[in-house]
Amino acid sequence: ALDFDRRIASVPYSRYGDGSSQLWAANTKGLRGSYRTNICFGYTKCLAKDGENSVMAGEYETQHGFEGLDSERIAKSAARKTLERMGAVRPDIGRYTVVFENRVAENLIGLIAGYFNAKAVDEKTSPLAGKLGQKVFSSELTLTDDPFYKNGAACRPFDDEGYASLKTTLVDGGRVNSFLTNSVL
């Protein structure tokens, strides 16, 4: 990160971490299963200075194995994001086209994830109550809970209650298609 540009004055935060877990599940209906998962992450935050102006930004990456992390990519991305903040100003009030970076979009989806909880829908505490089959979102949005996505954080062959994992499309072309639930409400 320091070699990326002379304006990168320091890298005050840089971290690596990893862990692994194993889940065992058994029940009186004959389930006996287990699976193991690993996670590791790399994080870098840069401080850039240009005269009196100074800004900070960072980058992180998570993977299921150390071999998937690319420290050079993380460092360069952290430096680039930091430099992109140099000279930033607040825009005037108005209408603007906005393009979200993947992680920002991920955070926005996280804000509404609870709306798809079937218990909240049943109790009418979700704004999606009564909206099944209706177009609520942009036609451009399809949202899928995919427990088989190899690089996903919750990749698993079965859920915590022992049911086989299923790929579930929650929103299809803007239409509310499904909700998520536990077997015990």
Coordinates of N, CA, C and O in Angstrom, one line a residue:
A1 N 0.8 -1.2 0.0 CA 0.0 0.0 0.0 C 0.9 1.3 0.0 O 0.6 2.2 -0.7
L2 N 2.0 1.2 0.7 CA 2.9 2.4 0.8 C 3.5 2.6 -0.6 O 3.8 3.8 -0.9
D3 N 3.7 1.6 -1.3 CA 4.4 1.8 -2.6 C 3.4 2.2 -3.7 O 3.8 2.6 -4.8
F4 N 2.1 2.2 -3.5 CA 1.1 2.5 -4.5 C 1.2 4.0 -4.9 O 1.0 4.2 -6.1
D5 N 1.4 4.9 -4.0 CA 1.4 6.3 -4.3 C 2.1 7.1 -3.2 O 2.0 6.7 -2.0
R6 N 2.8 8.1 -3.5 CA 3.6 8.9 -2.5 C 2.7 9.5 -1.5 O 3.1 9.8 -0.4
R7 N 1.4 9.7 -1.8 CA 0.5 10.4 -0.9 C 0.0 9.4 0.2 O -0.6 9.8 1.2
I8 N 0.2 8.1 0.1 CA -0.1 7.2 1.1 C 1.0 7.3 2.2 O 2.1 6.9 2.1
A9 N 0.6 8.0 3.3 CA 1.6 8.4 4.4 C 1.8 7.2 5.3 O 2.9 7.1 5.8
S10 N 0.8 6.4 5.6 CA 1.0 5.3 6.5 C -0.1 4.3 6.3 O -1.1 4.6 5.7
V11 N 0.1 3.1 6.9 CA -0.9 2.1 7.0 C -1.1 1.8 8.5 O -0.5 0.9 9.0
P12 N -2.0 2.6 9.1 CA -2.2 2.4 10.5 C -2.9 1.1 11.0 O -2.7 0.7 12.1
Y13 N -3.6 0.5 10.1 CA -4.3 -0.8 10.4 C -4.0 -1.8 9.3 O -4.3 -1.5 8.2
S14 N -3.6 -2.9 9.7 CA -3.4 -4.1 8.8 C -3.6 -5.3 9.7 O -2.9 -5.5 10.7
R15 N -4.4 -6.2 9.2 CA -4.7 -7.4 10.1 C -5.1 -8.6 9.3 O -5.6 -8.5 8.2
Y16 N -4.7 -9.7 9.8 CA -5.1 -11.0 9.2 C -5.7 -11.8 10.4 O -5.3 -11.8 11.5
G17 N -6.7 -12.6 10.1 CA -7.3 -13.5 11.1 C -7.9 -14.7 10.4 O -8.2 -14.7 9.2
D18 N -8.1 -15.8 11.1 CA -8.7 -17.0 10.6 C -9.3 -17.8 11.7 O -9.1 -17.6 12.9
G19 N -10.2 -18.7 11.3 CA -10.8 -19.6 12.2 C -11.5 -20.8 11.5 O -11.6 -20.8 10.3
S20 N -11.9 -21.7 12.3 CA -12.6 -22.8 11.7 C -13.6 -23.3 12.7 O -13.5 -23.1 13.9
S21 N -14.7 -23.9 12.2 CA -15.7 -24.5 13.1 C -16.2 -25.7 12.4 O -16.1 -26.0 11.2
Q22 N -16.8 -26.5 13.3 CA -17.5 -27.8 12.8 C -18.8 -27.8 13.5 O -18.9 -27.6 14.7
L23 N -19.8 -28.2 12.7 CA -21.2 -28.3 13.2 C -21.6 -29.7 13.2 O -21.4 -30.4 12.2
W24 N -22.1 -30.2 14.3 CA -22.6 -31.6 14.4 C -24.1 -31.4 14.7 O -24.5 -30.6 15.5
A25 N -24.9 -32.2 14.0 CA -26.4 -32.1 14.3 C -26.9 -33.6 14.3 O -26.5 -34.4 13.5
A26 N -27.8 -33.8 15.3 CA -28.5 -35.1 15.4 C -29.8 -34.8 16.0 O -30.0 -33.9 16.7
N27 N -30.8 -35.7 15.5 CA -32.1 -35.5 16.1 C -32.8 -36.9 16.2 O -32.2 -37.9 15.7
T28 N -33.9 -36.9 16.8 CA -34.6 -38.2 17.0 C -35.3 -38.7 15.7 O -35.8 -39.8 15.7
K29 N -35.2 -38.0 14.7 CA -35.8 -38.5 13.4 C -34.7 -39.1 12.5 O -35.0 -39.3 11.3
G30 N -33.6 -39.3 13.1 CA -32.5 -40.0 12.3 C -31.4 -39.2 11.7 O -30.5 -39.7 11.1
L31 N -31.5 -37.9 11.9 CA -30.4 -37.0 11.3 C -29.1 -37.3 12.1 O -29.1 -37.2 13.3
R32 N -28.1 -37.5 11.4 CA -26.7 -37.5 12.0 C -25.9 -36.9 10.9 O -25.7 -37.5 9.8
G33 N -25.4 -35.7 11.1 CA -24.6 -35.1 10.1 C -23.6 -34.1 10.7 O -23.8 -33.6 11.9
S34 N -22.6 -33.7 10.0 CA -21.7 -32.7 10.4 C -21.1 -32.1 9.1 O -21.1 -32.7 8.1
Y35 N -20.6 -30.9 9.3 CA -19.7 -30.2 8.3 C -18.8 -29.3 8.9 O -19.0 -28.8 10.1
R36 N -17.7 -29.0 8.2 CA -16.7 -28.1 8.7 C -16.6 -26.9 7.8 O -16.8 -27.0 6.6
T37 N -16.3 -25.8 8.4 CA -16.1 -24.6 7.6 C -14.9 -23.8 8.1 O -14.6 -23.8 9.3
N38 N -14.2 -23.1 7.2 CA -13.1 -22.3 7.6 C -13.4 -20.9 7.1 O -14.1 -20.7 6.1
I39 N -12.7 -19.9 7.7 CA -12.8 -18.5 7.3 C -11.5 -17.8 7.6 O -10.9 -18.1 8.6
C40 N -11.1 -17.0 6.7 CA -9.9 -16.1 7.0 C -10.2 -14.8 6.4 O -11.0 -14.6 5.5
F41 N -9.5 -13.8 6.9 CA -9.7 -12.4 6.4 C -8.4 -11.6 6.4 O -7.5 -11.9 7.2
G42 N -8.3 -10.7 5.5 CA -7.3 -9.7 5.5 C -7.9 -8.3 5.5 O -8.9 -8.1 4.8
Y43 N -7.2 -7.4 6.1 CA -7.8 -6.0 6.3 C -6.6 -5.0 6.2 O -5.6 -5.2 6.9
T44 N -6.8 -3.9 5.5 CA -5.8 -2.9 5.5 C -6.5 -1.5 5.4 O -7.5 -1.4 4.7
K45 N -6.0 -0.6 6.2 CA -6.6 0.8 6.2 C -5.4 1.8 6.0 O -4.4 1.7 6.7
C46 N -5.5 2.7 5.0 CA -4.5 3.6 4.7 C -4.8 5.0 5.1 O -6.0 5.4 5.1
L47 N -3.8 5.8 5.4 CA -3.9 7.2 5.6 C -3.2 7.9 4.5 O -2.0 7.6 4.3
A48 N -3.9 8.8 3.8 CA -3.2 9.6 2.7 C -3.2 11.0 3.1 O -4.1 11.5 3.7
K49 N -2.1 11.7 2.7 CA -2.0 13.1 3.0 C -1.5 13.8 1.7 O -0.7 13.3 1.0
D50 N -2.1 15.0 1.5 CA -1.7 15.9 0.4 C -1.9 17.3 0.9 O -3.0 17.8 1.0
G51 N -0.7 17.9 1.4 CA -0.8 19.2 2.0 C -1.5 19.1 3.3 O -1.2 18.2 4.2
E52 N -2.5 19.9 3.5 CA -3.3 19.9 4.7 C -4.4 18.9 4.7 O -5.1 18.6 5.7
N53 N -4.7 18.3 3.5 CA -5.8 17.3 3.4 C -5.3 15.9 3.7 O -4.3 15.5 3.3
S54 N -6.1 15.3 4.6 CA -5.8 13.9 4.9 C -7.1 13.1 5.0 O -8.1 13.6 5.4
V55 N -7.0 11.8 4.5 CA -8.2 11.0 4.5 C -7.8 9.5 4.8 O -6.6 9.2 4.6
M56 N -8.7 8.7 5.2 CA -8.5 7.3 5.5 C -9.6 6.5 4.8 O -10.7 6.9 4.7
A57 N -9.2 5.3 4.3 CA -10.1 4.3 3.8 C -9.4 3.0 3.9 O -8.2 2.9 4.1
G58 N -10.2 2.0 3.7 CA -9.6 0.6 3.7 C -10.2 -0.4 2.9 O -11.2 -0.1 2.1
E59 N -9.7 -1.6 3.0 CA -10.3 -2.7 2.2 C -10.1 -4.0 3.0 O -9.2 -4.1 3.8
Y60 N -11.1 -4.9 2.8 CA -11.0 -6.2 3.5 C -11.4 -7.2 2.5 O -12.1 -7.0 1.5
E61 N -11.1 -8.4 2.8 CA -11.5 -9.6 2.0 C -11.6 -10.8 2.9 O -10.8 -11.0 3.8
T62 N -12.6 -11.6 2.7 CA -12.8 -12.8 3.4 C -12.8 -14.0 2.4 O -13.3 -13.8 1.3
Q63 N -12.3 -15.1 2.8 CA -12.2 -16.3 2.0 C -12.4 -17.5 2.9 O -12.3 -17.4 4.1
H64 N -12.6 -18.6 2.3 CA -12.7 -19.9 3.1 C -11.4 -20.5 3.3 O -11.3 -21.4 4.1
G65 N -10.3 -20.0 2.6 CA -9.0 -20.6 2.8 C -8.0 -19.5 2.6 O -8.2 -18.6 1.8
F66 N -6.8 -19.7 3.2 CA -5.7 -18.7 3.1 C -5.3 -18.5 1.7 O -5.0 -17.4 1.3
E67 N -5.3 -19.6 0.9 CA -4.8 -19.5 -0.5 C -5.7 -18.5 -1.3 O -5.2 -18.0 -2.4
G68 N -6.9 -18.2 -0.9 CA -7.8 -17.3 -1.7 C -7.5 -15.9 -1.4 O -7.9 -15.0 -2.2
L69 N -6.8 -15.6 -0.3 CA -6.5 -14.2 0.0 C -5.4 -13.7 -0.9 O -4.4 -14.4 -1.1
D70 N -5.5 -12.4 -1.3 CA -4.4 -11.8 -2.1 C -4.1 -10.5 -1.4 O -4.7 -9.5 -1.6
S71 N -3.0 -10.5 -0.6 CA -2.6 -9.4 0.2 C -2.3 -8.2 -0.7 O -2.5 -7.0 -0.4
E72 N -1.7 -8.4 -1.9 CA -1.4 -7.3 -2.8 C -2.6 -6.6 -3.3 O -2.7 -5.4 -3.4
R73 N -3.6 -7.4 -3.7 CA -4.9 -6.9 -4.1 C -5.6 -6.1 -3.0 O -6.1 -5.0 -3.3
I74 N -5.5 -6.6 -1.8 CA -6.1 -5.8 -0.7 C -5.4 -4.5 -0.5 O -6.1 -3.5 -0.3
A75 N -4.1 -4.5 -0.5 CA -3.3 -3.3 -0.2 C -3.5 -2.3 -1.3 O -3.8 -1.1 -1.1
K76 N -3.5 -2.7 -2.6 CA -3.7 -1.8 -3.7 C -5.1 -1.2 -3.7 O -5.3 0.0 -3.9
S77 N -6.1 -2.0 -3.4 CA -7.5 -1.6 -3.3 C -7.7 -0.6 -2.2 O -8.4 0.5 -2.3
A78 N -7.1 -0.8 -1.0 CA -7.1 0.1 0.1 C -6.5 1.4 -0.2 O -7.1 2.5 0.0
A79 N -5.4 1.4 -0.9 CA -4.7 2.6 -1.3 C -5.5 3.4 -2.3 O -5.7 4.6 -2.2
R80 N -6.1 2.7 -3.3 CA -6.9 3.3 -4.4 C -8.1 4.0 -3.7 O -8.5 5.1 -4.0
K81 N -8.8 3.2 -2.8 CA -10.0 3.8 -2.2 C -9.7 5.0 -1.4 O -10.5 6.0 -1.3
T82 N -8.5 5.0 -0.7 CA -8.1 6.1 0.1 C -7.9 7.3 -0.8 O -8.4 8.4 -0.5
L83 N -7.2 7.2 -1.9 CA -6.9 8.3 -2.8 C -8.1 8.8 -3.4 O -8.2 10.0 -3.7
E84 N -9.1 8.0 -3.7 CA -10.3 8.4 -4.3 C -11.1 9.4 -3.4 O -11.9 10.2 -3.9
R85 N -10.8 9.3 -2.1 CA -11.5 10.2 -1.2 C -10.8 11.6 -1.1 O -11.4 12.5 -0.6
M86 N -9.6 11.7 -1.6 CA -8.9 13.0 -1.6 C -9.7 14.1 -2.4 O -10.2 13.8 -3.5
G87 N -9.9 15.2 -1.8 CA -10.6 16.3 -2.4 C -12.1 16.1 -2.5 O -12.8 16.9 -3.2
A88 N -12.7 15.1 -1.9 CA -14.1 14.8 -1.9 C -14.9 16.0 -1.3 O -14.4 16.6 -0.3
V89 N -16.0 16.3 -1.9 CA -16.9 17.4 -1.4 C -18.3 16.9 -1.4 O -18.6 16.0 -2.1
R90 N -19.1 17.5 -0.5 CA -20.5 17.1 -0.5 C -21.2 17.7 -1.8 O -21.0 18.9 -2.1
P91 N -22.0 16.9 -2.5 CA -22.7 17.5 -3.6 C -23.8 18.4 -3.2 O -24.3 18.3 -2.1
D92 N -24.2 19.2 -4.2 CA -25.4 20.0 -3.9 C -26.6 19.1 -3.9 O -26.6 18.0 -4.4
I93 N -27.7 19.5 -3.2 CA -28.9 18.8 -3.1 C -29.5 18.6 -4.5 O -29.5 19.6 -5.3
G94 N -29.9 17.4 -4.9 CA -30.4 17.2 -6.2 C -30.7 15.7 -6.5 O -30.5 14.9 -5.6
R95 N -31.1 15.4 -7.7 CA -31.2 14.0 -8.1 C -30.0 13.6 -8.9 O -29.5 14.3 -9.8
Y96 N -29.5 12.4 -8.5 CA -28.3 11.9 -9.1 C -28.4 10.4 -9.4 O -29.1 9.7 -8.6
T97 N -27.8 10.0 -10.4 CA -27.7 8.5 -10.7 C -26.6 8.0 -9.7 O -25.5 8.6 -9.7
V98 N -26.8 6.9 -9.1 CA -25.9 6.4 -8.1 C -25.6 5.0 -8.5 O -26.4 4.2 -8.8
V99 N -24.3 4.6 -8.5 CA -23.8 3.3 -8.8 C -23.2 2.8 -7.5 O -22.2 3.4 -7.0
F100 N -23.7 1.7 -6.9 CA -23.1 1.2 -5.7 C -22.1 0.2 -5.9 O -22.2 -0.7 -6.8
E101 N -21.0 0.2 -5.1 CA -20.0 -0.8 -5.1 C -20.6 -2.1 -4.5 O -21.6 -2.0 -3.7
N102 N -20.2 -3.2 -4.9 CA -20.7 -4.5 -4.4 C -21.0 -4.5 -2.9 O -22.1 -4.9 -2.4
R103 N -20.0 -4.1 -2.1 CA -20.2 -4.2 -0.7 C -21.2 -3.2 -0.1 O -21.9 -3.5 0.9
V104 N -21.4 -2.1 -0.8 CA -22.4 -1.2 -0.4 C -23.8 -1.8 -0.6 O -24.7 -1.7 0.2
A105 N -23.9 -2.4 -1.8 CA -25.2 -3.0 -2.2 C -25.5 -4.1 -1.2 O -26.6 -4.3 -0.7
E106 N -24.4 -4.9 -0.8 CA -24.6 -6.0 0.2 C -25.1 -5.4 1.5 O -26.0 -6.0 2.1
N107 N -24.6 -4.3 2.0 CA -25.0 -3.7 3.2 C -26.5 -3.2 3.1 O -27.2 -3.3 4.0
L108 N -26.8 -2.6 1.9 CA -28.2 -2.2 1.7 C -29.2 -3.4 1.8 O -30.3 -3.3 2.4
I109 N -28.8 -4.5 1.2 CA -29.7 -5.7 1.2 C -29.8 -6.2 2.7 O -30.8 -6.6 3.2
G110 N -28.7 -6.0 3.4 CA -28.7 -6.4 4.8 C -29.7 -5.7 5.7 O -30.2 -6.2 6.6
L111 N -30.0 -4.4 5.3 CA -30.9 -3.6 6.0 C -32.3 -4.1 5.9 O -33.2 -3.9 6.7
I112 N -32.6 -4.8 4.8 CA -34.0 -5.3 4.6 C -34.1 -6.9 4.7 O -35.2 -7.4 4.6
A113 N -33.0 -7.5 5.0 CA -33.0 -9.0 5.1 C -34.1 -9.5 6.1 O -34.7 -10.5 5.8
G114 N -34.3 -8.8 7.2 CA -35.3 -9.2 8.2 C -36.7 -9.2 7.7 O -37.6 -9.8 8.2
Y115 N -36.9 -8.4 6.6 CA -38.3 -8.3 6.1 C -38.7 -9.7 5.5 O -39.9 -9.9 5.3
F116 N -37.8 -10.5 5.2 CA -38.1 -11.8 4.5 C -38.3 -12.9 5.6 O -38.5 -14.1 5.2
N117 N -38.2 -12.6 6.9 CA -38.5 -13.5 7.9 C -40.0 -13.9 8.0 O -40.8 -13.0 8.2
A118 N -40.3 -15.1 7.7 CA -41.7 -15.5 7.6 C -42.5 -15.3 8.9 O -43.7 -14.9 8.9
K119 N -41.8 -15.3 10.1 CA -42.5 -15.1 11.3 C -42.9 -13.6 11.4 O -44.0 -13.2 11.8
A120 N -42.0 -12.7 10.9 CA -42.3 -11.3 10.9 C -43.4 -11.0 9.9 O -44.3 -10.1 10.2
V121 N -43.4 -11.7 8.8 CA -44.5 -11.5 7.8 C -45.8 -12.0 8.4 O -46.8 -11.3 8.3
D122 N -45.8 -13.1 9.1 CA -47.0 -13.7 9.7 C -47.6 -12.8 10.8 O -48.8 -12.6 10.9
E123 N -46.7 -12.1 11.5 CA -47.1 -11.2 12.6 C -47.3 -9.8 12.1 O -47.6 -8.9 12.9
K124 N -47.2 -9.6 10.8 CA -47.4 -8.4 10.2 C -46.5 -7.2 10.7 O -46.8 -6.1 10.7
T125 N -45.3 -7.6 11.1 CA -44.3 -6.6 11.5 C -43.3 -6.4 10.4 O -42.4 -5.5 10.5
S126 N -43.4 -7.1 9.3 CA -42.6 -6.9 8.1 C -43.4 -6.1 7.1 O -44.5 -6.3 6.8
P127 N -42.7 -5.1 6.4 CA -43.4 -4.4 5.4 C -43.8 -5.2 4.2 O -44.6 -4.8 3.3
L128 N -43.3 -6.5 4.1 CA -43.6 -7.4 3.0 C -44.8 -8.2 3.3 O -45.3 -9.0 2.5
A129 N -45.5 -8.1 4.5 CA -46.7 -8.8 4.8 C -47.7 -8.5 3.8 O -48.0 -7.4 3.4
G130 N -48.3 -9.6 3.2 CA -49.4 -9.4 2.2 C -48.9 -9.1 0.8 O -49.7 -8.8 0.0
K131 N -47.6 -9.2 0.6 CA -47.0 -8.8 -0.7 C -46.5 -9.9 -1.5 O -45.9 -9.7 -2.6
L132 N -46.7 -11.2 -1.1 CA -46.2 -12.3 -1.8 C -46.8 -12.3 -3.2 O -48.0 -12.1 -3.4
G133 N -45.9 -12.4 -4.2 CA -46.3 -12.4 -5.6 C -46.4 -11.0 -6.2 O -46.6 -10.9 -7.4
Q134 N -46.3 -10.0 -5.4 CA -46.5 -8.6 -5.9 C -45.1 -8.0 -6.2 O -44.1 -8.4 -5.7
K135 N -45.1 -7.1 -7.2 CA -43.9 -6.4 -7.6 C -43.7 -5.3 -6.6 O -44.4 -4.3 -6.6
V136 N -42.6 -5.4 -5.8 CA -42.4 -4.4 -4.7 C -41.0 -3.7 -5.0 O -40.8 -2.6 -4.6
F137 N -40.1 -4.4 -5.7 CA -38.8 -3.9 -6.0 C -38.6 -3.7 -7.5 O -39.5 -4.0 -8.3
S138 N -37.5 -3.1 -7.8 CA -37.1 -2.9 -9.2 C -37.2 -4.2 -10.0 O -36.8 -5.2 -9.5
S139 N -37.6 -4.1 -11.2 CA -37.5 -5.3 -12.1 C -36.1 -5.9 -12.3 O -36.0 -7.0 -12.6
E140 N -35.2 -5.1 -12.0 CA -33.8 -5.5 -12.1 C -33.3 -6.3 -10.9 O -32.2 -6.9 -11.0
L141 N -34.1 -6.4 -9.9 CA -33.6 -7.1 -8.6 C -34.2 -8.5 -8.6 O -35.3 -8.8 -8.7
T142 N -33.2 -9.5 -8.5 CA -33.5 -10.8 -8.1 C -32.6 -11.2 -6.9 O -31.4 -10.9 -7.0
L143 N -33.2 -11.7 -5.9 CA -32.5 -11.9 -4.6 C -32.7 -13.4 -4.2 O -33.8 -13.8 -4.1
T144 N -31.5 -14.1 -4.1 CA -31.6 -15.5 -3.9 C -30.8 -15.9 -2.6 O -29.6 -15.4 -2.5
D145 N -31.3 -16.7 -1.8 CA -30.6 -17.3 -0.6 C -30.0 -18.6 -1.2 O -30.8 -19.5 -1.4
D146 N -28.7 -18.6 -1.4 CA -28.1 -19.8 -2.0 C -27.1 -20.4 -1.0 O -25.9 -20.0 -1.0
P147 N -27.4 -21.4 -0.2 CA -26.5 -22.0 0.7 C -25.5 -22.9 0.0 O -24.6 -23.4 0.7
F148 N -25.6 -23.1 -1.3 CA -24.6 -23.9 -2.0 C -23.5 -23.0 -2.7 O -22.6 -23.5 -3.4
Y149 N -23.6 -21.7 -2.6 CA -22.6 -20.8 -3.2 C -21.3 -21.0 -2.5 O -21.2 -20.8 -1.3
K150 N -20.4 -21.6 -3.2 CA -19.1 -22.1 -2.7 C -18.4 -21.0 -1.8 O -17.8 -21.4 -0.8
N151 N -18.4 -19.8 -2.2 CA -17.6 -18.8 -1.5 C -18.5 -18.0 -0.5 O -18.0 -17.0 0.1
G152 N -19.7 -18.4 -0.4 CA -20.6 -17.7 0.6 C -20.3 -18.0 2.0 O -19.8 -19.0 2.4
A153 N -20.6 -17.0 2.8 CA -20.3 -17.1 4.3 C -21.1 -18.2 5.0 O -20.7 -18.8 5.9
A154 N -22.3 -18.5 4.4 CA -23.2 -19.5 5.1 C -23.4 -20.7 4.2 O -24.4 -21.4 4.2
C155 N -22.3 -21.1 3.5 CA -22.4 -22.3 2.6 C -22.5 -23.5 3.6 O -21.8 -23.7 4.5
R156 N -23.6 -24.3 3.3 CA -23.8 -25.4 4.2 C -24.7 -26.5 3.6 O -25.6 -26.1 2.7
P157 N -24.5 -27.8 3.9 CA -25.3 -28.8 3.3 C -26.7 -28.9 4.0 O -27.7 -29.4 3.4
F158 N -26.8 -28.5 5.3 CA -28.1 -28.5 6.0 C -28.1 -27.3 7.0 O -27.1 -26.8 7.3
D159 N -29.3 -27.0 7.4 CA -29.4 -25.8 8.3 C -29.2 -26.3 9.8 O -29.0 -27.4 10.0
D160 N -29.3 -25.3 10.7 CA -29.1 -25.6 12.1 C -30.2 -26.5 12.7 O -30.0 -27.0 13.8
E161 N -31.3 -26.7 12.0 CA -32.3 -27.6 12.5 C -32.2 -29.0 11.9 O -33.0 -29.8 12.1
G162 N -31.2 -29.1 11.0 CA -31.0 -30.4 10.3 C -31.7 -30.6 9.0 O -31.7 -31.7 8.4
Y163 N -32.5 -29.6 8.5 CA -33.1 -29.7 7.2 C -32.1 -29.5 6.1 O -31.2 -28.6 6.2
A164 N -32.3 -30.3 5.0 CA -31.4 -30.1 3.9 C -31.5 -28.7 3.4 O -32.6 -28.1 3.3
S165 N -30.4 -28.1 3.0 CA -30.4 -26.7 2.5 C -31.1 -26.7 1.2 O -31.0 -27.6 0.4
L166 N -31.7 -25.6 0.9 CA -32.4 -25.3 -0.3 C -32.1 -24.0 -0.8 O -32.0 -23.0 -0.1
K167 N -31.9 -23.9 -2.1 CA -31.7 -22.6 -2.8 C -33.1 -21.9 -2.9 O -34.1 -22.6 -3.4
T168 N -33.3 -20.7 -2.4 CA -34.6 -20.1 -2.3 C -34.5 -18.7 -3.0 O -33.8 -17.8 -2.5
T169 N -35.3 -18.5 -4.0 CA -35.4 -17.1 -4.6 C -36.4 -16.3 -3.9 O -37.6 -16.6 -3.9
L170 N -35.9 -15.3 -3.2 CA -36.8 -14.4 -2.4 C -37.5 -13.4 -3.2 O -38.7 -13.1 -3.0
V171 N -36.8 -12.8 -4.2 CA -37.3 -11.8 -5.1 C -36.9 -12.2 -6.5 O -35.7 -12.5 -6.7
D172 N -37.8 -12.2 -7.4 CA -37.6 -12.6 -8.8 C -38.1 -11.5 -9.7 O -39.3 -11.3 -9.8
G173 N -37.2 -10.8 -10.3 CA -37.6 -9.7 -11.2 C -38.4 -8.6 -10.5 O -39.3 -8.1 -11.1
G174 N -38.1 -8.4 -9.2 CA -38.8 -7.4 -8.5 C -40.0 -7.9 -7.7 O -40.6 -7.2 -6.8
R175 N -40.5 -9.1 -8.0 CA -41.7 -9.7 -7.3 C -41.2 -10.5 -6.1 O -40.3 -11.2 -6.1
V176 N -42.0 -10.3 -5.0 CA -41.7 -11.1 -3.8 C -42.1 -12.5 -4.1 O -43.3 -12.8 -4.4
N177 N -41.2 -13.4 -3.9 CA -41.4 -14.8 -4.4 C -41.5 -15.8 -3.2 O -42.1 -16.8 -3.3
S178 N -40.8 -15.5 -2.1 CA -40.7 -16.4 -1.0 C -40.2 -15.7 0.3 O -39.7 -14.6 0.2
F179 N -40.4 -16.4 1.4 CA -39.9 -16.0 2.7 C -39.1 -17.1 3.3 O -39.1 -18.2 2.9
L180 N -38.3 -16.8 4.4 CA -37.5 -17.7 5.1 C -38.1 -18.0 6.5 O -38.5 -17.0 7.1
T181 N -38.0 -19.2 6.9 CA -38.5 -19.5 8.2 C -37.8 -20.6 8.9 O -37.0 -21.4 8.3
N182 N -38.0 -20.7 10.2 CA -37.5 -21.9 11.0 C -38.6 -22.9 11.1 O -39.8 -22.5 10.9
S183 N -38.3 -24.1 11.4 CA -39.4 -25.1 11.6 C -40.2 -24.9 12.8 O -41.4 -25.2 12.9
V184 N -39.6 -24.2 13.8 CA -40.3 -23.9 15.1 C -40.5 -22.4 15.1 O -39.6 -21.6 15.2
L185 N -41.8 -22.0 15.1 CA -42.1 -20.6 15.2 C -42.4 -20.2 16.6 O -43.0 -20.8 17.4

